[in-house]
Amino acid sequence: MLRCRMEPVRTCVGCRTRAPRSALLRVVVIDSELVPDERAVMPGRGAWVHATQKCVGTALTRRAFVRALRVPGPLDTQNLEKWLSSYGNQVNGSK
């Protein structure tokens, strides 16, 4: 008898749609800086988002990361934006 294993489902903080965990990027806060957690193993509270400019931009505009991660004040997004631009280049095959 085969056993089907259900994959965990998470909600994107940007577009608010549900997706399999493997389709989303986990983001954590380290010293008021948003850090992408590609392997989803970093300690602390995490927020899940699609790895697209649109979803990340929407989440930043709505201050969804601040609410989801339960942290006060503004967050530094440079590291996340830098990772996102390099990730887009990897996916598209360009340099």
Rosetta silent file (secondary structure, phi, psi, omega in degrees, C-alpha in Angstrom):
SEQUENCE: MLRCRMEPVRTCVGCRTRAPRSALLRVVVIDSELVPDERAVMPGRGAWVHATQKCVGTALTRRAFVRALRVPGPLDTQNLEKWLSSYGNQVNGSK
SCORE:     score description
SCORE:     0.000 S_00000001
   1 L     0.000  129.275  179.279    0.000    0.000    0.000 S_00000001
   2 L   -84.915  141.676  177.096    1.388    3.380   -0.998 S_00000001
   3 L  -108.273  126.131  175.227    1.306    6.224    1.446 S_00000001
   4 L   -90.932  130.458 -179.447    0.766    9.716    0.118 S_00000001
   5 L  -104.699  125.016  179.963    2.487   12.335    2.147 S_00000001
   6 L   -78.551  134.182  176.594    0.858   15.732    2.281 S_00000001
   7 L   -86.302  139.896  178.908    3.176   18.693    1.847 S_00000001
   8 L   -59.893  145.962 -179.976    2.704   21.542    4.334 S_00000001
   9 E  -112.895  136.432  178.668    0.800   24.551    3.000 S_00000001
  10 E  -126.832  163.545  178.579    1.715   28.142    3.874 S_00000001
  11 E  -108.427  129.846  177.443    0.194   31.528    3.025 S_00000001
  12 L   -70.144  128.528 -179.607    2.193   34.139    1.106 S_00000001
  13 L   -74.031  -12.512  178.999    2.271   37.397    3.090 S_00000001
  14 L   -85.718  -61.683 -175.569    2.333   39.338   -0.190 S_00000001
  15 L   -96.780   -7.486  177.319   -0.545   37.999   -2.283 S_00000001
  16 L    65.002   23.031  175.445   -2.284   36.095    0.563 S_00000001
  17 L   -98.112  151.831  179.033   -2.669   32.908   -1.499 S_00000001
  18 E   -87.908  140.886 -178.590   -1.963   29.477   -0.093 S_00000001
  19 E  -150.487  158.255  175.289    0.837   27.462   -1.679 S_00000001
  20 E   -60.188  147.379 -178.779    2.980   24.426   -0.880 S_00000001
  21 H   -54.745  -35.561 -178.066    5.872   25.232    1.413 S_00000001
  22 H   -68.601  -17.670 -179.077    8.355   24.310   -1.326 S_00000001
  23 H   -91.593   -4.596 -176.445    6.967   27.057   -3.593 S_00000001
  24 L  -116.262  159.210  176.687    7.536   29.835   -1.046 S_00000001
  25 E  -104.695  131.339  176.611   10.576   31.550    0.444 S_00000001
  26 E   -88.590  135.785 -179.795   10.876   31.807    4.229 S_00000001
  27 E  -123.223  133.940  178.241   12.091   35.180    5.502 S_00000001
  28 E  -123.353  167.573  177.780   13.380   35.828    9.043 S_00000001
  29 E  -110.242  128.825  173.604   14.571   38.911   10.906 S_00000001
  30 E  -128.877  114.327 -178.973   18.120   39.193   12.210 S_00000001
  31 L    52.570   51.872  178.189   19.000   42.507   13.881 S_00000001
  32 L    61.922   25.513  178.254   16.137   44.392   12.170 S_00000001
  33 E  -124.970  130.950  176.053   17.171   43.062    8.752 S_00000001
  34 E   -74.209  125.547 -176.731   15.044   40.808    6.541 S_00000001
  35 E  -124.992  126.357  176.691   17.082   37.737    5.652 S_00000001
  36 E   -69.517  135.134  179.471   16.011   35.050    3.142 S_00000001
  37 E  -113.693   82.293 -173.833   16.058   31.564    4.665 S_00000001
  38 L   -59.403  -37.608 -177.734   16.376   29.368    1.570 S_00000001
  39 L   -89.861   -5.764  178.954   16.624   26.100    3.502 S_00000001
  40 L    57.431   43.677 -179.752   13.889   27.120    6.007 S_00000001
  41 L  -126.475   -2.729 -178.727   15.984   26.080    8.995 S_00000001
  42 L   -67.531  147.648 -179.498   17.011   29.369   10.623 S_00000001
  43 L   -72.540  157.897  176.370   15.803   29.887   14.176 S_00000001
  44 L   100.076  176.845 -178.768   13.016   32.278   15.025 S_00000001
  45 L   -72.155  141.688 -179.514    9.718   33.288   13.589 S_00000001
  46 E  -126.683  154.703  174.260    9.438   33.249    9.814 S_00000001
  47 E  -118.865  143.828 -176.934    7.197   34.764    7.164 S_00000001
  48 E  -108.642  136.610 -177.897    6.522   33.018    3.853 S_00000001
  49 E  -149.506  148.837  172.401    6.423   34.811    0.507 S_00000001
  50 L   -66.450  143.049 -178.353    6.633   33.942   -3.185 S_00000001
  51 L   -82.166   57.408  178.076   10.125   34.746   -4.484 S_00000001
  52 L  -128.432  152.922  177.836    8.857   37.390   -6.909 S_00000001
  53 H   -59.480  -37.801 -176.713    9.255   41.166   -6.998 S_00000001
  54 H   -63.679  -50.282 -177.977    5.478   41.550   -7.040 S_00000001
  55 H   -68.491  -41.496  178.876    4.761   39.568   -3.868 S_00000001
  56 H   -65.390  -42.326  178.186    7.728   40.970   -1.944 S_00000001
  57 H   -62.133  -41.848  178.024    6.813   44.514   -3.015 S_00000001
  58 H   -64.524  -42.527  179.296    3.207   44.035   -1.956 S_00000001
  59 H   -63.092  -39.399  178.707    4.295   42.610    1.396 S_00000001
  60 H   -68.250  -42.221  179.703    6.599   45.578    1.997 S_00000001
  61 H   -62.357  -42.208 -178.454    3.917   48.094    1.020 S_00000001
  62 L   -81.945   -1.452 -175.364    1.345   46.468    3.322 S_00000001
  63 L    57.606   34.608 -177.090    3.932   46.139    6.133 S_00000001
  64 H   -69.865  -33.357  178.718    3.080   42.432    6.161 S_00000001
  65 H   -65.034  -41.421  179.500    6.579   41.358    7.227 S_00000001
  66 H   -60.590  -44.010 -179.738    6.407   43.555   10.328 S_00000001
  67 H   -70.467  -46.220 -176.195    3.063   42.031   11.326 S_00000001
  68 H   -66.148  -36.890 -177.549    3.903   38.423   10.443 S_00000001
  69 H   -89.946   -7.533  177.863    7.277   38.505   12.184 S_00000001
  70 L    55.291   53.353  177.648    5.929   40.504   15.140 S_00000001
  71 L  -122.641  147.392  179.354    8.741   43.027   15.216 S_00000001
  72 L   -84.306  156.360  170.577    8.513   46.764   15.891 S_00000001
  73 L    72.104 -179.272 -179.446    9.602   49.509   13.559 S_00000001
  74 L   -73.860  153.767 -179.883   10.985   49.545   10.023 S_00000001
  75 L  -116.524  146.378  176.782   13.080   46.688    8.674 S_00000001
  76 E   -79.093  123.462 -175.002   16.163   46.814    6.455 S_00000001
  77 L  -108.114    3.520 -174.849   15.247   45.160    3.140 S_00000001
  78 H   -59.635  -44.331 -177.873   18.545   45.500    1.238 S_00000001
  79 H   -63.282  -42.608  179.168   19.664   41.905    1.843 S_00000001
  80 H   -65.954  -43.794 -179.952   16.296   40.494    0.721 S_00000001
  81 H   -65.930  -37.689  177.463   16.155   42.701   -2.385 S_00000001
  82 H   -64.550  -44.119  178.780   19.747   41.784   -3.295 S_00000001
  83 H   -63.846  -42.103 -177.935   18.952   38.070   -2.922 S_00000001
  84 H   -63.745  -40.107  178.818   15.754   38.463   -4.928 S_00000001
  85 H   -68.742  -37.382  177.511   17.523   40.154   -7.841 S_00000001
  86 H   -72.531  -33.727  177.596   20.214   37.452   -7.936 S_00000001
  87 H   -64.718  -41.268  178.076   17.548   34.728   -7.631 S_00000001
  88 H   -61.816  -38.324  177.981   15.700   36.188  -10.637 S_00000001
  89 H   -67.636  -37.433  178.732   18.905   36.056  -12.649 S_00000001
  90 H   -65.720  -41.790 -178.364   19.474   32.413  -11.677 S_00000001
  91 H   -68.012  -42.256 -177.670   15.940   31.454  -12.700 S_00000001
  92 H   -79.221  -13.271  179.330   16.083   33.315  -16.008 S_00000001
  93 L    82.880    5.399  178.924   19.558   32.001  -16.817 S_00000001
  94 L   -96.026  171.578 -179.280   21.042   35.441  -17.294 S_00000001
  95 L  -117.116    0.000    0.000   23.953   36.975  -15.411 S_00000001
